[in-house]
């Protein structure tokens, strides 16, 4: 994957000239905070005046990199910092901004300083140190360069606070990257970064997405993409493996399309008619996990459409997270549970006036639930979408009446259907069964049959 040019780069102390792309379109949503994983590099904990290998929640999370302790980093707020050079190599540090959807406008902020590694040379530090900051994406993209302040003293930090850049996310959970360009003299001497924060103006909710064609699920292990089925199996493995968290910004209730239920009653008579009828309405569940398996050609069993039957542990985790997101943190009894399917039976008594037709329509109350399953033990994450009957919103029933169509009028005006065969009660020449003439001189009689 290549890195996308930053929309705008700036800082409170230094201005860096770059070609600016067109500003992202205005959005209706408010600006909200985005959590940057381990944004102050507090993990792993390093000795105050020493280092610790790795960068928790950043890639690579292994011994190729290091964080500097609070005293060694010398950040004005006492934060640890990550170095972009270590063990004789220039590094690339990457992390994802979870919960950011494609199309969202994002501003990332951070602080930087020239390196404080004791094997740095004055020549490496006097004019500052350089690195790239970018959004990892497909397609060609230039790499803008950021330069820290310089320092005249080896081992002394010179922090710039409030660096920032803006970009529009090209995918859900976009990945940002910090890449050292320092390849001079001591290759373990590189710029320091810390105090990562972010804000976003979320992309508008696309309410035109149908429940039958939900966007596909996405899964990750750490920062790396993962086949969604692996994460589904992991959550299903135990009732407590995963925790589901609802994204309220993209979850919403709505009314589905109205549809006719039961029959249409046509009153061809001259009097009003009361029609006693009993209707049954079923609202099924939809979700992008069952759809994902069906599109793979491996539909879930025993139900290819009801996740609560085919993956009950995962469904229970979703229900518990939904309850917690609604203020019921203990996930105990609730009047607004996550309902996978619902069948409603109603007795109705519509009155149909002469010359009118009557029918019943239902407009179902639905709820789109967007959220994520997470398992901190193996750092799995699964983004999923459910579309289920809403409990907090009532269904709408419409008793509809209207004039007869031309076809119905013609039918009302036709003759009453009757038998098309001869009638044995009619005159002898029209009877269905005929009898031979009785023999001459023999008296005959006919006896009606009793029912």
GROMACS .gro file of C-alpha atoms in nm:
model
  451
    1UNK     CA    1   0.000   0.000   0.000
    2UNK     CA    2   0.121   0.349  -0.075
    3UNK     CA    3   0.085   0.655   0.141
    4UNK     CA    4  -0.146   0.942   0.065
    5UNK     CA    5  -0.035   1.305   0.068
    6UNK     CA    6  -0.149   1.490   0.377
    7UNK     CA    7  -0.423   1.745   0.322
    8UNK     CA    8  -0.253   2.003   0.539
    9UNK     CA    9   0.046   1.999   0.770
   10UNK     CA   10   0.112   2.266   1.028
   11UNK     CA   11   0.243   2.322   1.380
   12UNK     CA   12   0.242   2.584   1.650
   13UNK     CA   13   0.612   2.659   1.610
   14UNK     CA   14   0.708   2.574   1.251
   15UNK     CA   15   0.519   2.609   0.924
   16UNK     CA   16   0.596   2.358   0.649
   17UNK     CA   17   0.508   2.454   0.294
   18UNK     CA   18   0.316   2.185   0.102
   19UNK     CA   19   0.078   2.178  -0.192
   20UNK     CA   20  -0.274   2.171  -0.050
   21UNK     CA   21  -0.546   1.944  -0.186
   22UNK     CA   22  -0.905   2.057  -0.218
   23UNK     CA   23  -1.081   2.101   0.115
   24UNK     CA   24  -1.315   1.817   0.213
   25UNK     CA   25  -1.687   1.889   0.172
   26UNK     CA   26  -1.884   2.035   0.461
   27UNK     CA   27  -2.050   1.780   0.684
   28UNK     CA   28  -2.354   1.792   0.905
   29UNK     CA   29  -2.203   1.589   1.189
   30UNK     CA   30  -2.025   1.752   1.482
   31UNK     CA   31  -1.651   1.714   1.536
   32UNK     CA   32  -1.573   1.441   1.788
   33UNK     CA   33  -1.261   1.295   1.946
   34UNK     CA   34  -1.094   0.986   1.805
   35UNK     CA   35  -0.899   0.763   2.040
   36UNK     CA   36  -0.544   0.706   1.920
   37UNK     CA   37  -0.420   0.373   2.060
   38UNK     CA   38  -0.129   0.425   2.301
   39UNK     CA   39  -0.102   0.783   2.180
   40UNK     CA   40   0.152   0.885   2.446
   41UNK     CA   41   0.349   0.561   2.410
   42UNK     CA   42   0.287   0.483   2.777
   43UNK     CA   43   0.319   0.112   2.695
   44UNK     CA   44   0.552  -0.061   2.736
   45UNK     CA   45   0.670   0.120   3.048
   46UNK     CA   46   1.035   0.216   3.015
   47UNK     CA   47   1.278   0.311   3.293
   48UNK     CA   48   1.265   0.688   3.343
   49UNK     CA   49   1.611   0.735   3.197
   50UNK     CA   50   1.611   0.426   2.976
   51UNK     CA   51   1.430   0.252   2.693
   52UNK     CA   52   1.185  -0.036   2.642
   53UNK     CA   53   1.151  -0.246   2.330
   54UNK     CA   54   0.834  -0.237   2.120
   55UNK     CA   55   0.532  -0.008   2.070
   56UNK     CA   56   0.205  -0.145   2.208
   57UNK     CA   57  -0.086  -0.110   1.960
   58UNK     CA   58   0.148   0.017   1.690
   59UNK     CA   59   0.304  -0.181   1.408
   60UNK     CA   60   0.554  -0.322   1.428
   61UNK     CA   61   0.490  -0.423   1.791
   62UNK     CA   62   0.817  -0.607   1.838
   63UNK     CA   63   1.177  -0.552   1.939
   64UNK     CA   64   1.272  -0.358   1.625
   65UNK     CA   65   1.172  -0.030   1.792
   66UNK     CA   66   1.180   0.134   2.132
   67UNK     CA   67   1.011   0.388   2.356
   68UNK     CA   68   1.213   0.632   2.566
   69UNK     CA   69   1.136   0.679   2.936
   70UNK     CA   70   0.994   1.003   3.072
   71UNK     CA   71   1.321   1.155   3.190
   72UNK     CA   72   1.508   1.049   2.878
   73UNK     CA   73   1.236   1.179   2.644
   74UNK     CA   74   1.217   1.518   2.826
   75UNK     CA   75   0.865   1.590   2.702
   76UNK     CA   76   0.715   1.898   2.876
   77UNK     CA   77   0.411   1.696   2.990
   78UNK     CA   78   0.620   1.404   3.110
   79UNK     CA   79   0.518   1.159   2.836
   80UNK     CA   80   0.722   0.870   2.707
   81UNK     CA   81   0.814   0.894   2.337
   82UNK     CA   82   0.882   0.662   2.046
   83UNK     CA   83   1.196   0.688   1.838
   84UNK     CA   84   1.178   0.653   1.462
   85UNK     CA   85   1.530   0.503   1.445
   86UNK     CA   86   1.660   0.211   1.647
   87UNK     CA   87   1.901  -0.081   1.630
   88UNK     CA   88   2.074   0.074   1.332
   89UNK     CA   89   1.761   0.112   1.119
   90UNK     CA   90   1.509   0.373   1.014
   91UNK     CA   91   1.161   0.268   1.128
   92UNK     CA   92   0.802   0.300   1.011
   93UNK     CA   93   0.546   0.321   1.292
   94UNK     CA   94   0.183   0.264   1.197
   95UNK     CA   95  -0.150   0.255   1.378
   96UNK     CA   96  -0.518   0.258   1.292
   97UNK     CA   97  -0.774   0.515   1.395
   98UNK     CA   98  -1.055   0.286   1.508
   99UNK     CA   99  -1.414   0.387   1.452
  100UNK     CA  100  -1.337   0.632   1.172
  101UNK     CA  101  -1.549   0.561   0.864
  102UNK     CA  102  -1.452   0.617   0.503
  103UNK     CA  103  -1.532   0.974   0.401
  104UNK     CA  104  -1.476   1.122   0.748
  105UNK     CA  105  -1.262   1.435   0.780
  106UNK     CA  106  -0.980   1.366   1.028
  107UNK     CA  107  -0.727   1.589   1.203
  108UNK     CA  108  -0.430   1.416   1.368
  109UNK     CA  109  -0.206   1.607   1.611
  110UNK     CA  110   0.124   1.514   1.775
  111UNK     CA  111   0.454   1.650   1.916
  112UNK     CA  112   0.807   1.585   1.789
  113UNK     CA  113   1.168   1.644   1.886
  114UNK     CA  114   1.513   1.567   1.749
  115UNK     CA  115   1.660   1.249   1.892
  116UNK     CA  116   1.817   1.233   2.238
  117UNK     CA  117   2.009   0.910   2.182
  118UNK     CA  118   2.357   0.953   2.323
  119UNK     CA  119   2.526   0.820   2.009
  120UNK     CA  120   2.373   1.095   1.794
  121UNK     CA  121   2.621   1.337   1.641
  122UNK     CA  122   2.590   1.719   1.651
  123UNK     CA  123   2.578   1.718   1.272
  124UNK     CA  124   2.265   1.500   1.279
  125UNK     CA  125   2.086   1.730   1.521
  126UNK     CA  126   2.174   2.090   1.445
  127UNK     CA  127   1.929   2.135   1.156
  128UNK     CA  128   1.660   1.903   1.292
  129UNK     CA  129   1.563   1.555   1.179
  130UNK     CA  130   1.320   1.455   0.905
  131UNK     CA  131   1.041   1.204   0.869
  132UNK     CA  132   0.729   1.141   0.662
  133UNK     CA  133   0.373   1.145   0.795
  134UNK     CA  134   0.111   0.985   0.576
  135UNK     CA  135  -0.218   0.808   0.537
  136UNK     CA  136  -0.165   0.453   0.417
  137UNK     CA  137  -0.385   0.395   0.115
  138UNK     CA  138  -0.384   0.243  -0.232
  139UNK     CA  139  -0.293   0.446  -0.537
  140UNK     CA  140  -0.009   0.688  -0.605
  141UNK     CA  141   0.065   0.948  -0.339
  142UNK     CA  142   0.362   1.180  -0.273
  143UNK     CA  143   0.538   1.165   0.063
  144UNK     CA  144   0.548   1.500   0.245
  145UNK     CA  145   0.844   1.558   0.475
  146UNK     CA  146   0.836   1.699   0.829
  147UNK     CA  147   1.149   1.840   0.996
  148UNK     CA  148   1.189   1.873   1.372
  149UNK     CA  149   1.354   2.168   1.540
  150UNK     CA  150   1.731   2.150   1.565
  151UNK     CA  151   1.942   2.128   1.880
  152UNK     CA  152   2.303   2.212   1.955
  153UNK     CA  153   2.344   1.964   2.238
  154UNK     CA  154   2.350   1.587   2.203
  155UNK     CA  155   2.103   1.429   2.447
  156UNK     CA  156   1.889   1.743   2.483
  157UNK     CA  157   1.535   1.740   2.344
  158UNK     CA  158   1.374   2.036   2.167
  159UNK     CA  159   1.003   1.966   2.145
  160UNK     CA  160   0.760   2.113   1.894
  161UNK     CA  161   0.401   2.078   2.011
  162UNK     CA  162   0.085   2.081   1.807
  163UNK     CA  163   0.194   1.934   1.476
  164UNK     CA  164  -0.116   1.846   1.276
  165UNK     CA  165  -0.243   1.724   0.944
  166UNK     CA  166  -0.587   1.677   0.796
  167UNK     CA  167  -0.709   1.410   0.560
  168UNK     CA  168  -1.026   1.242   0.442
  169UNK     CA  169  -1.039   0.873   0.531
  170UNK     CA  170  -1.037   0.651   0.223
  171UNK     CA  171  -1.140   0.340   0.417
  172UNK     CA  172  -1.289   0.243   0.751
  173UNK     CA  173  -1.035   0.243   1.036
  174UNK     CA  174  -0.765   0.423   0.832
  175UNK     CA  175  -0.399   0.362   0.905
  176UNK     CA  176  -0.149   0.646   0.957
  177UNK     CA  177   0.225   0.603   0.928
  178UNK     CA  178   0.534   0.783   1.060
  179UNK     CA  179   0.846   0.697   0.857
  180UNK     CA  180   1.196   0.810   0.942
  181UNK     CA  181   1.413   0.963   0.670
  182UNK     CA  182   1.721   0.968   0.890
  183UNK     CA  183   1.989   0.752   0.736
  184UNK     CA  184   2.300   0.946   0.833
  185UNK     CA  185   2.585   0.858   1.069
  186UNK     CA  186   2.437   0.678   1.369
  187UNK     CA  187   2.131   0.498   1.232
  188UNK     CA  188   1.993   0.459   1.583
  189UNK     CA  189   1.955   0.837   1.610
  190UNK     CA  190   1.611   0.944   1.495
  191UNK     CA  191   1.331   1.188   1.572
  192UNK     CA  192   1.097   1.135   1.869
  193UNK     CA  193   0.715   1.150   1.850
  194UNK     CA  194   0.444   1.137   2.117
  195UNK     CA  195   0.116   1.292   2.240
  196UNK     CA  196  -0.096   1.167   1.950
  197UNK     CA  197  -0.452   1.295   1.946
  198UNK     CA  198  -0.716   1.302   1.674
  199UNK     CA  199  -1.054   1.450   1.593
  200UNK     CA  200  -1.297   1.368   1.318
  201UNK     CA  201  -1.604   1.507   1.153
  202UNK     CA  202  -1.783   1.177   1.085
  203UNK     CA  203  -1.905   1.103   0.735
  204UNK     CA  204  -2.285   1.128   0.707
  205UNK     CA  205  -2.485   0.812   0.764
  206UNK     CA  206  -2.584   0.650   0.436
  207UNK     CA  207  -2.944   0.551   0.502
  208UNK     CA  208  -2.992   0.433   0.145
  209UNK     CA  209  -2.809   0.108   0.216
  210UNK     CA  210  -3.068  -0.170   0.208
  211UNK     CA  211  -3.088  -0.435   0.477
  212UNK     CA  212  -3.056  -0.707   0.214
  213UNK     CA  213  -2.719  -0.571   0.095
  214UNK     CA  214  -2.533  -0.445   0.401
  215UNK     CA  215  -2.165  -0.348   0.370
  216UNK     CA  216  -1.938  -0.643   0.436
  217UNK     CA  217  -1.779  -0.712   0.775
  218UNK     CA  218  -1.416  -0.619   0.844
  219UNK     CA  219  -1.184  -0.797   1.082
  220UNK     CA  220  -0.835  -0.728   1.216
  221UNK     CA  221  -0.567  -0.882   1.431
  222UNK     CA  222  -0.391  -0.584   1.580
  223UNK     CA  223  -0.343  -0.347   1.287
  224UNK     CA  224  -0.341  -0.621   1.023
  225UNK     CA  225  -0.650  -0.725   0.822
  226UNK     CA  226  -0.799  -1.063   0.915
  227UNK     CA  227  -1.043  -1.295   0.740
  228UNK     CA  228  -1.379  -1.216   0.909
  229UNK     CA  229  -1.467  -1.582   0.957
  230UNK     CA  230  -1.168  -1.627   1.187
  231UNK     CA  231  -1.295  -1.351   1.415
  232UNK     CA  232  -1.652  -1.487   1.404
  233UNK     CA  233  -1.530  -1.831   1.512
  234UNK     CA  234  -1.322  -1.674   1.787
  235UNK     CA  235  -1.621  -1.489   1.935
  236UNK     CA  236  -1.843  -1.794   1.902
  237UNK     CA  237  -1.585  -2.010   2.080
  238UNK     CA  238  -1.701  -1.892   2.423
  239UNK     CA  239  -1.983  -1.682   2.562
  240UNK     CA  240  -1.728  -1.441   2.712
  241UNK     CA  241  -1.465  -1.426   2.439
  242UNK     CA  242  -1.574  -1.096   2.283
  243UNK     CA  243  -1.728  -0.768   2.388
  244UNK     CA  244  -1.961  -0.584   2.153
  245UNK     CA  245  -1.965  -0.203   2.148
  246UNK     CA  246  -2.233  -0.009   1.959
  247UNK     CA  247  -2.127   0.285   1.741
  248UNK     CA  248  -2.416   0.522   1.813
  249UNK     CA  249  -2.306   0.764   1.541
  250UNK     CA  250  -2.398   0.513   1.270
  251UNK     CA  251  -2.678   0.323   1.445
  252UNK     CA  252  -3.034   0.445   1.397
  253UNK     CA  253  -3.403   0.347   1.400
  254UNK     CA  254  -3.617   0.381   1.093
  255UNK     CA  255  -3.941   0.270   0.928
  256UNK     CA  256  -3.918   0.015   0.651
  257UNK     CA  257  -4.128   0.005   0.337
  258UNK     CA  258  -4.499  -0.053   0.382
  259UNK     CA  259  -4.636  -0.382   0.253
  260UNK     CA  260  -4.979  -0.541   0.225
  261UNK     CA  261  -5.057  -0.817   0.475
  262UNK     CA  262  -5.350  -1.053   0.450
  263UNK     CA  263  -5.616  -1.034   0.180
  264UNK     CA  264  -5.804  -0.752   0.010
  265UNK     CA  265  -6.183  -0.753   0.076
  266UNK     CA  266  -6.401  -0.624  -0.210
  267UNK     CA  267  -6.754  -0.519  -0.113
  268UNK     CA  268  -6.983  -0.555  -0.413
  269UNK     CA  269  -7.298  -0.534  -0.202
  270UNK     CA  270  -7.528  -0.242  -0.120
  271UNK     CA  271  -7.448  -0.252   0.252
  272UNK     CA  272  -7.144  -0.192   0.472
  273UNK     CA  273  -6.966  -0.513   0.573
  274UNK     CA  274  -6.755  -0.575   0.886
  275UNK     CA  275  -6.468  -0.810   0.808
  276UNK     CA  276  -6.334  -1.001   1.107
  277UNK     CA  277  -5.982  -1.097   1.011
  278UNK     CA  278  -5.667  -1.219   1.187
  279UNK     CA  279  -5.333  -1.119   1.040
  280UNK     CA  280  -4.980  -1.236   1.121
  281UNK     CA  281  -4.674  -1.021   1.056
  282UNK     CA  282  -4.318  -1.153   1.081
  283UNK     CA  283  -4.011  -0.930   1.083
  284UNK     CA  284  -3.688  -1.127   1.021
  285UNK     CA  285  -3.332  -1.025   1.112
  286UNK     CA  286  -3.059  -0.924   0.869
  287UNK     CA  287  -2.685  -0.885   0.928
  288UNK     CA  288  -2.369  -0.861   0.724
  289UNK     CA  289  -2.217  -1.173   0.883
  290UNK     CA  290  -2.479  -1.418   0.755
  291UNK     CA  291  -2.469  -1.232   0.421
  292UNK     CA  292  -2.090  -1.265   0.415
  293UNK     CA  293  -2.110  -1.643   0.457
  294UNK     CA  294  -2.390  -1.676   0.202
  295UNK     CA  295  -2.191  -1.481  -0.059
  296UNK     CA  296  -1.895  -1.711   0.009
  297UNK     CA  297  -2.115  -2.006  -0.082
  298UNK     CA  298  -2.105  -2.140   0.274
  299UNK     CA  299  -2.430  -2.026   0.437
  300UNK     CA  300  -2.460  -2.070   0.810
  301UNK     CA  301  -2.663  -2.352   0.961
  302UNK     CA  302  -2.918  -2.421   1.099
  303UNK     CA  303  -3.034  -2.078   0.979
  304UNK     CA  304  -2.869  -1.897   0.691
  305UNK     CA  305  -3.035  -1.570   0.793
  306UNK     CA  306  -3.078  -1.571   1.175
  307UNK     CA  307  -2.743  -1.525   1.348
  308UNK     CA  308  -2.899  -1.596   1.688
  309UNK     CA  309  -2.961  -1.955   1.577
  310UNK     CA  310  -2.639  -2.021   1.386
  311UNK     CA  311  -2.397  -1.831   1.615
  312UNK     CA  312  -2.575  -1.799   1.953
  313UNK     CA  313  -2.270  -1.694   2.157
  314UNK     CA  314  -2.185  -1.411   1.920
  315UNK     CA  315  -2.551  -1.304   1.911
  316UNK     CA  316  -2.563  -1.300   2.293
  317UNK     CA  317  -2.251  -1.081   2.302
  318UNK     CA  318  -2.415  -0.841   2.057
  319UNK     CA  319  -2.732  -0.831   2.269
  320UNK     CA  320  -2.532  -0.761   2.587
  321UNK     CA  321  -2.336  -0.483   2.419
  322UNK     CA  322  -2.656  -0.333   2.283
  323UNK     CA  323  -2.809  -0.329   2.631
  324UNK     CA  324  -2.495  -0.176   2.780
  325UNK     CA  325  -2.490   0.090   2.509
  326UNK     CA  326  -2.846   0.182   2.599
  327UNK     CA  327  -2.749   0.259   2.958
  328UNK     CA  328  -2.802  -0.091   3.097
  329UNK     CA  329  -2.440  -0.159   3.183
  330UNK     CA  330  -2.520  -0.476   3.379
  331UNK     CA  331  -2.711  -0.617   3.077
  332UNK     CA  332  -2.992  -0.732   3.307
  333UNK     CA  333  -3.367  -0.718   3.236
  334UNK     CA  334  -3.451  -0.441   2.995
  335UNK     CA  335  -3.759  -0.306   2.820
  336UNK     CA  336  -3.554  -0.242   2.508
  337UNK     CA  337  -3.371  -0.566   2.424
  338UNK     CA  338  -3.200  -0.645   2.096
  339UNK     CA  339  -3.471  -0.851   1.924
  340UNK     CA  340  -3.357  -1.076   1.642
  341UNK     CA  341  -3.701  -1.154   1.498
  342UNK     CA  342  -4.061  -1.078   1.583
  343UNK     CA  343  -4.397  -1.230   1.488
  344UNK     CA  344  -4.710  -1.030   1.571
  345UNK     CA  345  -5.066  -1.157   1.544
  346UNK     CA  346  -5.353  -0.908   1.540
  347UNK     CA  347  -5.732  -0.938   1.524
  348UNK     CA  348  -5.876  -0.658   1.311
  349UNK     CA  349  -6.235  -0.563   1.227
  350UNK     CA  350  -6.232  -0.321   0.936
  351UNK     CA  351  -6.565  -0.195   0.798
  352UNK     CA  352  -6.588  -0.193   0.420
  353UNK     CA  353  -6.838   0.043   0.262
  354UNK     CA  354  -7.041  -0.052  -0.047
  355UNK     CA  355  -6.847  -0.026  -0.367
  356UNK     CA  356  -6.508  -0.014  -0.188
  357UNK     CA  357  -6.214  -0.246  -0.140
  358UNK     CA  358  -6.028  -0.272   0.194
  359UNK     CA  359  -5.682  -0.400   0.279
  360UNK     CA  360  -5.427  -0.376   0.561
  361UNK     CA  361  -5.068  -0.247   0.528
  362UNK     CA  362  -4.787  -0.262   0.781
  363UNK     CA  363  -4.483  -0.033   0.801
  364UNK     CA  364  -4.230  -0.217   1.019
  365UNK     CA  365  -4.015  -0.039   1.277
  366UNK     CA  366  -3.651  -0.141   1.222
  367UNK     CA  367  -3.318  -0.066   1.383
  368UNK     CA  368  -2.974  -0.056   1.219
  369UNK     CA  369  -2.708  -0.148   1.478
  370UNK     CA  370  -2.343  -0.084   1.385
  371UNK     CA  371  -2.063  -0.186   1.619
  372UNK     CA  372  -1.750  -0.389   1.688
  373UNK     CA  373  -1.661  -0.712   1.863
  374UNK     CA  374  -1.322  -0.704   2.036
  375UNK     CA  375  -1.114  -0.969   2.209
  376UNK     CA  376  -0.824  -0.809   2.400
  377UNK     CA  377  -0.652  -1.145   2.455
  378UNK     CA  378  -0.558  -1.189   2.090
  379UNK     CA  379  -0.632  -0.831   1.971
  380UNK     CA  380  -0.906  -0.946   1.735
  381UNK     CA  381  -1.159  -0.691   1.617
  382UNK     CA  382  -1.469  -0.755   1.407
  383UNK     CA  383  -1.681  -0.470   1.266
  384UNK     CA  384  -2.038  -0.588   1.206
  385UNK     CA  385  -2.381  -0.449   1.116
  386UNK     CA  386  -2.720  -0.583   1.223
  387UNK     CA  387  -3.067  -0.481   1.100
  388UNK     CA  388  -3.337  -0.604   1.337
  389UNK     CA  389  -3.695  -0.526   1.445
  390UNK     CA  390  -3.704  -0.220   1.670
  391UNK     CA  391  -3.855  -0.250   2.015
  392UNK     CA  392  -3.847   0.119   2.110
  393UNK     CA  393  -4.034   0.218   1.795
  394UNK     CA  394  -4.390   0.092   1.719
  395UNK     CA  395  -4.492  -0.072   1.394
  396UNK     CA  396  -4.749   0.119   1.193
  397UNK     CA  397  -5.069  -0.051   1.074
  398UNK     CA  398  -5.278   0.115   0.806
  399UNK     CA  399  -5.640   0.023   0.729
  400UNK     CA  400  -5.674   0.120   0.367
  401UNK     CA  401  -5.993   0.160   0.162
  402UNK     CA  402  -6.046   0.284  -0.185
  403UNK     CA  403  -6.264   0.267  -0.495
  404UNK     CA  404  -6.278  -0.050  -0.698
  405UNK     CA  405  -6.050  -0.092  -0.993
  406UNK     CA  406  -6.198  -0.146  -1.338
  407UNK     CA  407  -6.137  -0.520  -1.314
  408UNK     CA  408  -6.306  -0.534  -0.973
  409UNK     CA  409  -6.605  -0.336  -1.101
  410UNK     CA  410  -6.643  -0.575  -1.391
  411UNK     CA  411  -6.629  -0.868  -1.156
  412UNK     CA  412  -6.892  -0.715  -0.927
  413UNK     CA  413  -7.119  -0.670  -1.229
  414UNK     CA  414  -7.094  -1.025  -1.361
  415UNK     CA  415  -7.372  -1.282  -1.320
  416UNK     CA  416  -7.368  -1.503  -1.017
  417UNK     CA  417  -7.171  -1.823  -1.084
  418UNK     CA  418  -7.400  -2.128  -1.110
  419UNK     CA  419  -7.386  -2.487  -1.227
  420UNK     CA  420  -7.292  -2.539  -1.586
  421UNK     CA  421  -7.443  -2.895  -1.600
  422UNK     CA  422  -7.807  -2.998  -1.642
  423UNK     CA  423  -8.018  -2.954  -1.329
  424UNK     CA  424  -8.209  -3.268  -1.220
  425UNK     CA  425  -8.470  -3.046  -1.063
  426UNK     CA  426  -8.551  -2.883  -1.392
  427UNK     CA  427  -8.792  -2.997  -1.664
  428UNK     CA  428  -8.753  -3.357  -1.784
  429UNK     CA  429  -8.574  -3.252  -2.100
  430UNK     CA  430  -8.300  -3.080  -1.897
  431UNK     CA  431  -8.237  -3.352  -1.640
  432UNK     CA  432  -7.887  -3.494  -1.594
  433UNK     CA  433  -8.016  -3.854  -1.565
  434UNK     CA  434  -8.278  -3.989  -1.799
  435UNK     CA  435  -8.507  -4.291  -1.737
  436UNK     CA  436  -8.638  -4.553  -1.981
  437UNK     CA  437  -9.011  -4.553  -2.042
  438UNK     CA  438  -9.175  -4.802  -1.801
  439UNK     CA  439  -9.313  -5.123  -1.953
  440UNK     CA  440  -9.671  -5.104  -2.072
  441UNK     CA  441  -9.923  -5.193  -1.805
  442UNK     CA  442  -9.672  -5.158  -1.515
  443UNK     CA  443  -9.751  -4.886  -1.264
  444UNK     CA  444  -9.450  -4.686  -1.144
  445UNK     CA  445  -9.393  -4.428  -0.874
  446UNK     CA  446  -9.123  -4.181  -0.769
  447UNK     CA  447  -9.012  -4.142  -0.405
  448UNK     CA  448  -8.794  -3.841  -0.310
  449UNK     CA  449  -8.469  -3.926  -0.125
  450UNK     CA  450  -8.441  -3.785   0.223
  451UNK     CA  451  -8.118  -3.607   0.319
   0.00000   0.00000   0.00000
